[in-house]
Amino acid sequence: MYKIIGSNVYITRGDSAYITVNIADTDGNKFALDTGHIVRGQMRTEPNNGDLVFDADIDYSNPDKIIWHIKPENTKGIEVKEYYYDLGVDTAEGDVYTFASGKFVVTDEVTY
């Protein structure tokens, strides 16, 4: 099970999630992704250069949204605690845009 409250993600350890993020520029205009972009998603132990916990698969086949696929193996073996994530795009022109960031809270599961 997972839920999103504000920009924070809560997920049961070992569960799957598909989180859709509609992306726009600072004026609210849709941001079109193309093949020259690198879409990234990471979870870390601390918000500023903490240890990398995992890199996430990001689907950007739809040009105006990204889908963050969290697989069971991404959270199955990690400690139940609060982490930090961000999702962003590096453009072919060298610009970097972060579209979502916040806490990523891994909660305990009953069936493990």
PDB file of N, CA and C in Angstrom:
ATOM      1  N   MET A   1       0.834  -1.168   0.000  1.00  0.00           N
ATOM      2  CA  MET A   1       0.000   0.000   0.000  1.00  0.00           C
ATOM      3  C   MET A   1       0.885   1.240   0.000  1.00  0.00           C
ATOM      4  N   TYR A   2       0.446   2.246  -0.732  1.00  0.00           N
ATOM      5  CA  TYR A   2       1.141   3.518  -0.656  1.00  0.00           C
ATOM      6  C   TYR A   2       0.122   4.644  -0.654  1.00  0.00           C
ATOM      7  N   LYS A   3       0.549   5.779  -0.152  1.00  0.00           N
ATOM      8  CA  LYS A   3      -0.279   6.980  -0.203  1.00  0.00           C
ATOM      9  C   LYS A   3       0.642   8.180  -0.315  1.00  0.00           C
ATOM     10  N   ILE A   4       0.084   9.253  -0.807  1.00  0.00           N
ATOM     11  CA  ILE A   4       0.827  10.495  -0.950  1.00  0.00           C
ATOM     12  C   ILE A   4       0.067  11.564  -0.186  1.00  0.00           C
ATOM     13  N   ILE A   5       0.777  12.233   0.709  1.00  0.00           N
ATOM     14  CA  ILE A   5       0.204  13.345   1.458  1.00  0.00           C
ATOM     15  C   ILE A   5       1.081  14.557   1.168  1.00  0.00           C
ATOM     16  N   GLY A   6       0.516  15.517   0.456  1.00  0.00           N
ATOM     17  CA  GLY A   6       1.326  16.653   0.000  1.00  0.00           C
ATOM     18  C   GLY A   6       2.353  16.139  -0.988  1.00  0.00           C
ATOM     19  N   SER A   7       3.620  16.373  -0.707  1.00  0.00           N
ATOM     20  CA  SER A   7       4.688  15.851  -1.572  1.00  0.00           C
ATOM     21  C   SER A   7       5.385  14.652  -0.951  1.00  0.00           C
ATOM     22  N   ASN A   8       4.875  14.179   0.174  1.00  0.00           N
ATOM     23  CA  ASN A   8       5.494  13.047   0.867  1.00  0.00           C
ATOM     24  C   ASN A   8       4.847  11.728   0.462  1.00  0.00           C
ATOM     25  N   VAL A   9       5.692  10.722   0.272  1.00  0.00           N
ATOM     26  CA  VAL A   9       5.251   9.390  -0.138  1.00  0.00           C
ATOM     27  C   VAL A   9       5.385   8.448   1.053  1.00  0.00           C
ATOM     28  N   TYR A  10       4.355   7.654   1.292  1.00  0.00           N
ATOM     29  CA  TYR A  10       4.360   6.633   2.339  1.00  0.00           C
ATOM     30  C   TYR A  10       4.110   5.299   1.655  1.00  0.00           C
ATOM     31  N   ILE A  11       4.985   4.326   1.889  1.00  0.00           N
ATOM     32  CA  ILE A  11       4.839   3.028   1.238  1.00  0.00           C
ATOM     33  C   ILE A  11       5.165   1.921   2.230  1.00  0.00           C
ATOM     34  N   THR A  12       4.435   0.834   2.135  1.00  0.00           N
ATOM     35  CA  THR A  12       4.731  -0.347   2.936  1.00  0.00           C
ATOM     36  C   THR A  12       5.950  -1.031   2.342  1.00  0.00           C
ATOM     37  N   ARG A  13       6.901  -1.379   3.187  1.00  0.00           N
ATOM     38  CA  ARG A  13       8.137  -2.018   2.725  1.00  0.00           C
ATOM     39  C   ARG A  13       7.810  -3.244   1.878  1.00  0.00           C
ATOM     40  N   GLY A  14       8.438  -3.324   0.693  1.00  0.00           N
ATOM     41  CA  GLY A  14       8.262  -4.454  -0.206  1.00  0.00           C
ATOM     42  C   GLY A  14       7.095  -4.348  -1.167  1.00  0.00           C
ATOM     43  N   ASP A  15       6.349  -3.248  -1.126  1.00  0.00           N
ATOM     44  CA  ASP A  15       5.205  -3.083  -2.024  1.00  0.00           C
ATOM     45  C   ASP A  15       5.615  -2.412  -3.333  1.00  0.00           C
ATOM     46  N   SER A  16       4.738  -2.527  -4.311  1.00  0.00           N
ATOM     47  CA  SER A  16       4.890  -1.845  -5.595  1.00  0.00           C
ATOM     48  C   SER A  16       4.089  -0.554  -5.585  1.00  0.00           C
ATOM     49  N   ALA A  17       4.511   0.384  -6.428  1.00  0.00           N
ATOM     50  CA  ALA A  17       3.743   1.614  -6.610  1.00  0.00           C
ATOM     51  C   ALA A  17       4.043   2.183  -7.987  1.00  0.00           C
ATOM     52  N   TYR A  18       3.040   2.769  -8.593  1.00  0.00           N
ATOM     53  CA  TYR A  18       3.180   3.537  -9.830  1.00  0.00           C
ATOM     54  C   TYR A  18       2.680   4.940  -9.506  1.00  0.00           C
ATOM     55  N   ILE A  19       3.590   5.879  -9.439  1.00  0.00           N
ATOM     56  CA  ILE A  19       3.236   7.239  -9.060  1.00  0.00           C
ATOM     57  C   ILE A  19       3.351   8.128 -10.296  1.00  0.00           C
ATOM     58  N   THR A  20       2.232   8.723 -10.678  1.00  0.00           N
ATOM     59  CA  THR A  20       2.194   9.587 -11.856  1.00  0.00           C
ATOM     60  C   THR A  20       2.393  11.036 -11.436  1.00  0.00           C
ATOM     61  N   VAL A  21       3.309  11.701 -12.127  1.00  0.00           N
ATOM     62  CA  VAL A  21       3.582  13.110 -11.861  1.00  0.00           C
ATOM     63  C   VAL A  21       3.369  13.881 -13.160  1.00  0.00           C
ATOM     64  N   ASN A  22       2.386  14.770 -13.165  1.00  0.00           N
ATOM     65  CA  ASN A  22       2.188  15.660 -14.308  1.00  0.00           C
ATOM     66  C   ASN A  22       3.213  16.772 -14.196  1.00  0.00           C
ATOM     67  N   ILE A  23       3.914  17.037 -15.272  1.00  0.00           N
ATOM     68  CA  ILE A  23       5.008  17.992 -15.185  1.00  0.00           C
ATOM     69  C   ILE A  23       4.691  19.267 -15.951  1.00  0.00           C
ATOM     70  N   ALA A  24       5.088  20.383 -15.352  1.00  0.00           N
ATOM     71  CA  ALA A  24       4.851  21.692 -15.947  1.00  0.00           C
ATOM     72  C   ALA A  24       5.991  22.623 -15.554  1.00  0.00           C
ATOM     73  N   ASP A  25       6.124  23.708 -16.308  1.00  0.00           N
ATOM     74  CA  ASP A  25       7.139  24.696 -15.953  1.00  0.00           C
ATOM     75  C   ASP A  25       6.605  25.588 -14.830  1.00  0.00           C
ATOM     76  N   THR A  26       7.377  26.580 -14.433  1.00  0.00           N
ATOM     77  CA  THR A  26       6.988  27.421 -13.302  1.00  0.00           C
ATOM     78  C   THR A  26       5.738  28.254 -13.575  1.00  0.00           C
ATOM     79  N   ASP A  27       5.366  28.412 -14.843  1.00  0.00           N
ATOM     80  CA  ASP A  27       4.152  29.145 -15.203  1.00  0.00           C
ATOM     81  C   ASP A  27       2.942  28.232 -15.355  1.00  0.00           C
ATOM     82  N   GLY A  28       3.120  26.935 -15.123  1.00  0.00           N
ATOM     83  CA  GLY A  28       2.025  25.987 -15.244  1.00  0.00           C
ATOM     84  C   GLY A  28       1.836  25.410 -16.630  1.00  0.00           C
ATOM     85  N   ASN A  29       2.724  25.751 -17.561  1.00  0.00           N
ATOM     86  CA  ASN A  29       2.649  25.196 -18.912  1.00  0.00           C
ATOM     87  C   ASN A  29       3.218  23.787 -18.925  1.00  0.00           C
ATOM     88  N   LYS A  30       2.591  22.912 -19.706  1.00  0.00           N
ATOM     89  CA  LYS A  30       3.091  21.538 -19.795  1.00  0.00           C
ATOM     90  C   LYS A  30       4.527  21.525 -20.286  1.00  0.00           C
ATOM     91  N   PHE A  31       5.316  20.653 -19.692  1.00  0.00           N
ATOM     92  CA  PHE A  31       6.722  20.494 -20.053  1.00  0.00           C
ATOM     93  C   PHE A  31       6.817  19.244 -20.908  1.00  0.00           C
ATOM     94  N   ALA A  32       7.153  19.401 -22.172  1.00  0.00           N
ATOM     95  CA  ALA A  32       7.202  18.263 -23.094  1.00  0.00           C
ATOM     96  C   ALA A  32       8.548  17.552 -22.992  1.00  0.00           C
ATOM     97  N   LEU A  33       8.499  16.270 -22.732  1.00  0.00           N
ATOM     98  CA  LEU A  33       9.710  15.453 -22.672  1.00  0.00           C
ATOM     99  C   LEU A  33      10.048  14.952 -24.064  1.00  0.00           C
ATOM    100  N   ASP A  34      11.329  14.831 -24.354  1.00  0.00           N
ATOM    101  CA  ASP A  34      11.729  14.226 -25.621  1.00  0.00           C
ATOM    102  C   ASP A  34      12.872  13.245 -25.385  1.00  0.00           C
ATOM    103  N   THR A  35      13.293  12.593 -26.449  1.00  0.00           N
ATOM    104  CA  THR A  35      14.287  11.525 -26.316  1.00  0.00           C
ATOM    105  C   THR A  35      15.652  12.029 -25.871  1.00  0.00           C
ATOM    106  N   GLY A  36      15.915  13.320 -25.970  1.00  0.00           N
ATOM    107  CA  GLY A  36      17.189  13.863 -25.517  1.00  0.00           C
ATOM    108  C   GLY A  36      17.252  14.115 -24.025  1.00  0.00           C
ATOM    109  N   HIS A  37      16.125  13.949 -23.350  1.00  0.00           N
ATOM    110  CA  HIS A  37      16.081  14.186 -21.910  1.00  0.00           C
ATOM    111  C   HIS A  37      16.439  12.924 -21.126  1.00  0.00           C
ATOM    112  N   ILE A  38      17.008  13.123 -19.958  1.00  0.00           N
ATOM    113  CA  ILE A  38      17.264  12.022 -19.028  1.00  0.00           C
ATOM    114  C   ILE A  38      16.351  12.243 -17.831  1.00  0.00           C
ATOM    115  N   VAL A  39      15.452  11.303 -17.598  1.00  0.00           N
ATOM    116  CA  VAL A  39      14.523  11.399 -16.479  1.00  0.00           C
ATOM    117  C   VAL A  39      15.076  10.555 -15.347  1.00  0.00           C
ATOM    118  N   ARG A  40      15.168  11.140 -14.162  1.00  0.00           N
ATOM    119  CA  ARG A  40      15.814  10.456 -13.050  1.00  0.00           C
ATOM    120  C   ARG A  40      14.933  10.502 -11.804  1.00  0.00           C
ATOM    121  N   GLY A  41      15.112   9.528 -10.983  1.00  0.00           N
ATOM    122  CA  GLY A  41      14.448   9.487  -9.693  1.00  0.00           C
ATOM    123  C   GLY A  41      15.344   8.767  -8.709  1.00  0.00           C
ATOM    124  N   GLN A  42      15.532   9.368  -7.546  1.00  0.00           N
ATOM    125  CA  GLN A  42      16.409   8.759  -6.550  1.00  0.00           C
ATOM    126  C   GLN A  42      15.805   8.877  -5.166  1.00  0.00           C
ATOM    127  N   MET A  43      16.170   7.920  -4.330  1.00  0.00           N
ATOM    128  CA  MET A  43      15.836   7.982  -2.920  1.00  0.00           C
ATOM    129  C   MET A  43      17.143   7.912  -2.152  1.00  0.00           C
ATOM    130  N   ARG A  44      17.283   8.800  -1.177  1.00  0.00           N
ATOM    131  CA  ARG A  44      18.516   8.880  -0.392  1.00  0.00           C
ATOM    132  C   ARG A  44      18.194   8.918   1.099  1.00  0.00           C
ATOM    133  N   THR A  45      19.227   8.655   1.899  1.00  0.00           N
ATOM    134  CA  THR A  45      19.058   8.662   3.350  1.00  0.00           C
ATOM    135  C   THR A  45      18.940  10.071   3.910  1.00  0.00           C
ATOM    136  N   GLU A  46      19.508  11.048   3.239  1.00  0.00           N
ATOM    137  CA  GLU A  46      19.462  12.452   3.652  1.00  0.00           C
ATOM    138  C   GLU A  46      19.152  13.302   2.424  1.00  0.00           C
ATOM    139  N   PRO A  47      18.537  14.466   2.606  1.00  0.00           N
ATOM    140  CA  PRO A  47      18.166  15.266   1.444  1.00  0.00           C
ATOM    141  C   PRO A  47      19.351  15.860   0.684  1.00  0.00           C
ATOM    142  N   ASN A  48      20.449  16.085   1.329  1.00  0.00           N
ATOM    143  CA  ASN A  48      21.613  16.687   0.672  1.00  0.00           C
ATOM    144  C   ASN A  48      22.766  15.704   0.652  1.00  0.00           C
ATOM    145  N   ASN A  49      22.853  14.943  -0.445  1.00  0.00           N
ATOM    146  CA  ASN A  49      23.969  14.022  -0.660  1.00  0.00           C
ATOM    147  C   ASN A  49      24.048  12.873   0.334  1.00  0.00           C
ATOM    148  N   GLY A  50      22.923  12.412   0.833  1.00  0.00           N
ATOM    149  CA  GLY A  50      22.927  11.214   1.662  1.00  0.00           C
ATOM    150  C   GLY A  50      23.226   9.989   0.816  1.00  0.00           C
ATOM    151  N   ASP A  51      23.410   8.860   1.467  1.00  0.00           N
ATOM    152  CA  ASP A  51      23.677   7.617   0.744  1.00  0.00           C
ATOM    153  C   ASP A  51      22.505   7.282  -0.180  1.00  0.00           C
ATOM    154  N   LEU A  52      22.832   6.837  -1.390  1.00  0.00           N
ATOM    155  CA  LEU A  52      21.815   6.436  -2.354  1.00  0.00           C
ATOM    156  C   LEU A  52      21.183   5.125  -1.906  1.00  0.00           C
ATOM    157  N   VAL A  53      19.864   5.107  -1.791  1.00  0.00           N
ATOM    158  CA  VAL A  53      19.134   3.893  -1.435  1.00  0.00           C
ATOM    159  C   VAL A  53      18.727   3.159  -2.705  1.00  0.00           C
ATOM    160  N   PHE A  54      18.140   3.877  -3.672  1.00  0.00           N
ATOM    161  CA  PHE A  54      17.863   3.288  -4.979  1.00  0.00           C
ATOM    162  C   PHE A  54      17.587   4.359  -6.023  1.00  0.00           C
ATOM    163  N   ASP A  55      17.866   3.981  -7.269  1.00  0.00           N
ATOM    164  CA  ASP A  55      17.444   4.737  -8.445  1.00  0.00           C
ATOM    165  C   ASP A  55      16.163   4.086  -8.932  1.00  0.00           C
ATOM    166  N   ALA A  56      15.204   4.885  -9.356  1.00  0.00           N
ATOM    167  CA  ALA A  56      13.917   4.345  -9.775  1.00  0.00           C
ATOM    168  C   ALA A  56      13.782   4.343 -11.286  1.00  0.00           C
ATOM    169  N   ASP A  57      12.998   3.394 -11.790  1.00  0.00           N
ATOM    170  CA  ASP A  57      12.627   3.385 -13.198  1.00  0.00           C
ATOM    171  C   ASP A  57      11.612   4.497 -13.437  1.00  0.00           C
ATOM    172  N   ILE A  58      11.850   5.296 -14.462  1.00  0.00           N
ATOM    173  CA  ILE A  58      10.939   6.382 -14.794  1.00  0.00           C
ATOM    174  C   ILE A  58      10.440   6.175 -16.220  1.00  0.00           C
ATOM    175  N   ASP A  59       9.119   6.054 -16.364  1.00  0.00           N
ATOM    176  CA  ASP A  59       8.499   5.922 -17.680  1.00  0.00           C
ATOM    177  C   ASP A  59       8.090   7.315 -18.144  1.00  0.00           C
ATOM    178  N   TYR A  60       8.603   7.730 -19.287  1.00  0.00           N
ATOM    179  CA  TYR A  60       8.172   9.014 -19.834  1.00  0.00           C
ATOM    180  C   TYR A  60       7.720   8.867 -21.281  1.00  0.00           C
ATOM    181  N   SER A  61       7.034   7.756 -21.556  1.00  0.00           N
ATOM    182  CA  SER A  61       6.494   7.537 -22.896  1.00  0.00           C
ATOM    183  C   SER A  61       5.351   8.503 -23.206  1.00  0.00           C
ATOM    184  N   ASN A  62       4.674   9.007 -22.175  1.00  0.00           N
ATOM    185  CA  ASN A  62       3.682  10.060 -22.349  1.00  0.00           C
ATOM    186  C   ASN A  62       4.430  11.387 -22.252  1.00  0.00           C
ATOM    187  N   PRO A  63       4.302  12.274 -23.233  1.00  0.00           N
ATOM    188  CA  PRO A  63       5.155  13.463 -23.277  1.00  0.00           C
ATOM    189  C   PRO A  63       4.917  14.509 -22.195  1.00  0.00           C
ATOM    190  N   ASP A  64       3.825  14.421 -21.423  1.00  0.00           N
ATOM    191  CA  ASP A  64       3.593  15.466 -20.430  1.00  0.00           C
ATOM    192  C   ASP A  64       3.455  14.946 -19.000  1.00  0.00           C
ATOM    193  N   LYS A  65       3.882  13.723 -18.769  1.00  0.00           N
ATOM    194  CA  LYS A  65       3.881  13.206 -17.400  1.00  0.00           C
ATOM    195  C   LYS A  65       4.932  12.117 -17.280  1.00  0.00           C
ATOM    196  N   ILE A  66       5.354  11.880 -16.057  1.00  0.00           N
ATOM    197  CA  ILE A  66       6.285  10.788 -15.796  1.00  0.00           C
ATOM    198  C   ILE A  66       5.620   9.815 -14.832  1.00  0.00           C
ATOM    199  N   ILE A  67       5.981   8.549 -14.959  1.00  0.00           N
ATOM    200  CA  ILE A  67       5.448   7.522 -14.068  1.00  0.00           C
ATOM    201  C   ILE A  67       6.623   6.877 -13.355  1.00  0.00           C
ATOM    202  N   TRP A  68       6.647   7.038 -12.051  1.00  0.00           N
ATOM    203  CA  TRP A  68       7.703   6.510 -11.199  1.00  0.00           C
ATOM    204  C   TRP A  68       7.269   5.125 -10.740  1.00  0.00           C
ATOM    205  N   HIS A  69       7.957   4.104 -11.218  1.00  0.00           N
ATOM    206  CA  HIS A  69       7.640   2.721 -10.851  1.00  0.00           C
ATOM    207  C   HIS A  69       8.555   2.302  -9.709  1.00  0.00           C
ATOM    208  N   ILE A  70       7.962   2.093  -8.566  1.00  0.00           N
ATOM    209  CA  ILE A  70       8.700   1.584  -7.414  1.00  0.00           C
ATOM    210  C   ILE A  70       8.432   0.092  -7.349  1.00  0.00           C
ATOM    211  N   LYS A  71       9.499  -0.681  -7.447  1.00  0.00           N
ATOM    212  CA  LYS A  71       9.393  -2.139  -7.458  1.00  0.00           C
ATOM    213  C   LYS A  71       9.571  -2.688  -6.043  1.00  0.00           C
ATOM    214  N   PRO A  72       9.036  -3.892  -5.773  1.00  0.00           N
ATOM    215  CA  PRO A  72       9.189  -4.473  -4.441  1.00  0.00           C
ATOM    216  C   PRO A  72      10.642  -4.539  -3.975  1.00  0.00           C
ATOM    217  N   GLU A  73      11.552  -4.875  -4.893  1.00  0.00           N
ATOM    218  CA  GLU A  73      12.958  -4.995  -4.490  1.00  0.00           C
ATOM    219  C   GLU A  73      13.587  -3.651  -4.125  1.00  0.00           C
ATOM    220  N   ASN A  74      12.964  -2.537  -4.524  1.00  0.00           N
ATOM    221  CA  ASN A  74      13.488  -1.226  -4.149  1.00  0.00           C
ATOM    222  C   ASN A  74      13.398  -0.977  -2.651  1.00  0.00           C
ATOM    223  N   THR A  75      12.355  -1.497  -2.014  1.00  0.00           N
ATOM    224  CA  THR A  75      12.158  -1.216  -0.585  1.00  0.00           C
ATOM    225  C   THR A  75      12.165  -2.458   0.298  1.00  0.00           C
ATOM    226  N   LYS A  76      12.174  -3.643  -0.296  1.00  0.00           N
ATOM    227  CA  LYS A  76      12.026  -4.877   0.479  1.00  0.00           C
ATOM    228  C   LYS A  76      13.096  -5.060   1.554  1.00  0.00           C
ATOM    229  N   GLY A  77      14.341  -4.761   1.236  1.00  0.00           N
ATOM    230  CA  GLY A  77      15.414  -5.034   2.188  1.00  0.00           C
ATOM    231  C   GLY A  77      15.927  -3.836   2.952  1.00  0.00           C
ATOM    232  N   ILE A  78      15.218  -2.712   2.885  1.00  0.00           N
ATOM    233  CA  ILE A  78      15.739  -1.525   3.562  1.00  0.00           C
ATOM    234  C   ILE A  78      15.076  -1.316   4.915  1.00  0.00           C
ATOM    235  N   GLU A  79      15.685  -0.475   5.697  1.00  0.00           N
ATOM    236  CA  GLU A  79      15.203  -0.179   7.040  1.00  0.00           C
ATOM    237  C   GLU A  79      13.893   0.606   6.977  1.00  0.00           C
ATOM    238  N   VAL A  80      12.993   0.309   7.906  1.00  0.00           N
ATOM    239  CA  VAL A  80      11.752   1.060   8.037  1.00  0.00           C
ATOM    240  C   VAL A  80      12.113   2.404   8.665  1.00  0.00           C
ATOM    241  N   LYS A  81      11.993   3.477   7.878  1.00  0.00           N
ATOM    242  CA  LYS A  81      12.328   4.816   8.372  1.00  0.00           C
ATOM    243  C   LYS A  81      11.983   5.855   7.319  1.00  0.00           C
ATOM    244  N   GLU A  82      12.356   7.081   7.593  1.00  0.00           N
ATOM    245  CA  GLU A  82      12.106   8.200   6.698  1.00  0.00           C
ATOM    246  C   GLU A  82      13.322   8.446   5.810  1.00  0.00           C
ATOM    247  N   TYR A  83      13.078   8.521   4.503  1.00  0.00           N
ATOM    248  CA  TYR A  83      14.112   8.815   3.517  1.00  0.00           C
ATOM    249  C   TYR A  83      13.687  10.077   2.764  1.00  0.00           C
ATOM    250  N   TYR A  84      14.418  10.407   1.704  1.00  0.00           N
ATOM    251  CA  TYR A  84      14.120  11.587   0.895  1.00  0.00           C
ATOM    252  C   TYR A  84      14.240  11.222  -0.577  1.00  0.00           C
ATOM    253  N   TYR A  85      13.384  11.810  -1.416  1.00  0.00           N
ATOM    254  CA  TYR A  85      13.405  11.493  -2.843  1.00  0.00           C
ATOM    255  C   TYR A  85      13.345  12.773  -3.663  1.00  0.00           C
ATOM    256  N   ASP A  86      13.717  12.645  -4.927  1.00  0.00           N
ATOM    257  CA  ASP A  86      13.387  13.661  -5.912  1.00  0.00           C
ATOM    258  C   ASP A  86      13.257  13.018  -7.283  1.00  0.00           C
ATOM    259  N   LEU A  87      12.456  13.665  -8.120  1.00  0.00           N
ATOM    260  CA  LEU A  87      12.230  13.255  -9.502  1.00  0.00           C
ATOM    261  C   LEU A  87      12.548  14.452 -10.376  1.00  0.00           C
ATOM    262  N   GLY A  88      13.344  14.228 -11.402  1.00  0.00           N
ATOM    263  CA  GLY A  88      13.713  15.360 -12.234  1.00  0.00           C
ATOM    264  C   GLY A  88      14.105  14.970 -13.637  1.00  0.00           C
ATOM    265  N   VAL A  89      14.371  15.996 -14.421  1.00  0.00           N
ATOM    266  CA  VAL A  89      14.745  15.835 -15.819  1.00  0.00           C
ATOM    267  C   VAL A  89      16.005  16.645 -16.078  1.00  0.00           C
ATOM    268  N   ASP A  90      16.963  16.012 -16.745  1.00  0.00           N
ATOM    269  CA  ASP A  90      18.137  16.699 -17.278  1.00  0.00           C
ATOM    270  C   ASP A  90      17.903  16.810 -18.779  1.00  0.00           C
ATOM    271  N   THR A  91      17.906  18.029 -19.310  1.00  0.00           N
ATOM    272  CA  THR A  91      17.630  18.216 -20.733  1.00  0.00           C
ATOM    273  C   THR A  91      18.899  18.067 -21.561  1.00  0.00           C
ATOM    274  N   ALA A  92      18.713  17.883 -22.850  1.00  0.00           N
ATOM    275  CA  ALA A  92      19.842  17.783 -23.774  1.00  0.00           C
ATOM    276  C   ALA A  92      20.636  19.087 -23.805  1.00  0.00           C
ATOM    277  N   GLU A  93      19.988  20.194 -23.454  1.00  0.00           N
ATOM    278  CA  GLU A  93      20.650  21.498 -23.443  1.00  0.00           C
ATOM    279  C   GLU A  93      21.442  21.743 -22.162  1.00  0.00           C
ATOM    280  N   GLY A  94      21.357  20.816 -21.203  1.00  0.00           N
ATOM    281  CA  GLY A  94      22.101  20.953 -19.956  1.00  0.00           C
ATOM    282  C   GLY A  94      21.318  21.550 -18.805  1.00  0.00           C
ATOM    283  N   ASP A  95      20.032  21.831 -19.005  1.00  0.00           N
ATOM    284  CA  ASP A  95      19.203  22.344 -17.916  1.00  0.00           C
ATOM    285  C   ASP A  95      18.736  21.192 -17.033  1.00  0.00           C
ATOM    286  N   VAL A  96      18.492  21.500 -15.762  1.00  0.00           N
ATOM    287  CA  VAL A  96      18.028  20.504 -14.798  1.00  0.00           C
ATOM    288  C   VAL A  96      16.743  21.029 -14.162  1.00  0.00           C
ATOM    289  N   TYR A  97      15.706  20.193 -14.155  1.00  0.00           N
ATOM    290  CA  TYR A  97      14.428  20.553 -13.562  1.00  0.00           C
ATOM    291  C   TYR A  97      14.005  19.457 -12.587  1.00  0.00           C
ATOM    292  N   THR A  98      13.708  19.842 -11.355  1.00  0.00           N
ATOM    293  CA  THR A  98      13.177  18.906 -10.369  1.00  0.00           C
ATOM    294  C   THR A  98      11.669  19.120 -10.311  1.00  0.00           C
ATOM    295  N   PHE A  99      10.907  18.045 -10.551  1.00  0.00           N
ATOM    296  CA  PHE A  99       9.457  18.146 -10.609  1.00  0.00           C
ATOM    297  C   PHE A  99       8.768  17.710  -9.326  1.00  0.00           C
ATOM    298  N   ALA A 100       9.426  16.932  -8.532  1.00  0.00           N
ATOM    299  CA  ALA A 100       8.830  16.490  -7.276  1.00  0.00           C
ATOM    300  C   ALA A 100       9.949  16.132  -6.315  1.00  0.00           C
ATOM    301  N   SER A 101       9.736  16.440  -5.054  1.00  0.00           N
ATOM    302  CA  SER A 101      10.686  16.042  -4.015  1.00  0.00           C
ATOM    303  C   SER A 101       9.952  16.050  -2.685  1.00  0.00           C
ATOM    304  N   GLY A 102      10.482  15.313  -1.749  1.00  0.00           N
ATOM    305  CA  GLY A 102       9.866  15.264  -0.436  1.00  0.00           C
ATOM    306  C   GLY A 102      10.393  14.102   0.373  1.00  0.00           C
ATOM    307  N   LYS A 103       9.684  13.818   1.430  1.00  0.00           N
ATOM    308  CA  LYS A 103      10.037  12.674   2.273  1.00  0.00           C
ATOM    309  C   LYS A 103       9.473  11.407   1.642  1.00  0.00           C
ATOM    310  N   PHE A 104      10.169  10.321   1.867  1.00  0.00           N
ATOM    311  CA  PHE A 104       9.755   9.008   1.387  1.00  0.00           C
ATOM    312  C   PHE A 104       9.795   8.104   2.610  1.00  0.00           C
ATOM    313  N   VAL A 105       8.634   7.804   3.165  1.00  0.00           N
ATOM    314  CA  VAL A 105       8.546   7.079   4.426  1.00  0.00           C
ATOM    315  C   VAL A 105       8.217   5.619   4.147  1.00  0.00           C
ATOM    316  N   VAL A 106       9.114   4.738   4.565  1.00  0.00           N
ATOM    317  CA  VAL A 106       8.905   3.299   4.417  1.00  0.00           C
ATOM    318  C   VAL A 106       8.345   2.783   5.735  1.00  0.00           C
ATOM    319  N   THR A 107       7.147   2.188   5.663  1.00  0.00           N
ATOM    320  CA  THR A 107       6.486   1.677   6.860  1.00  0.00           C
ATOM    321  C   THR A 107       6.616   0.158   6.921  1.00  0.00           C
ATOM    322  N   ASP A 108       6.411  -0.378   8.096  1.00  0.00           N
ATOM    323  CA  ASP A 108       6.564  -1.814   8.310  1.00  0.00           C
ATOM    324  C   ASP A 108       5.401  -2.579   7.696  1.00  0.00           C
ATOM    325  N   GLU A 109       5.681  -3.789   7.298  1.00  0.00           N
ATOM    326  CA  GLU A 109       4.670  -4.663   6.719  1.00  0.00           C
ATOM    327  C   GLU A 109       4.323  -5.762   7.717  1.00  0.00           C
ATOM    328  N   VAL A 110       3.155  -6.329   7.547  1.00  0.00           N
ATOM    329  CA  VAL A 110       2.743  -7.446   8.395  1.00  0.00           C
ATOM    330  C   VAL A 110       3.213  -8.749   7.775  1.00  0.00           C
ATOM    331  N   THR A 111       3.012  -8.899   6.467  1.00  0.00           N
ATOM    332  CA  THR A 111       3.432 -10.098   5.755  1.00  0.00           C
ATOM    333  C   THR A 111       4.751  -9.801   5.083  1.00  0.00           C
ATOM    334  N   TYR A 112       5.825 -10.401   5.561  1.00  0.00           N
ATOM    335  CA  TYR A 112       7.158 -10.123   5.024  1.00  0.00           C
ATOM    336  C   TYR A 112       7.817 -11.400   4.607  1.00  0.00           C
TER     337      TYR A 112
END
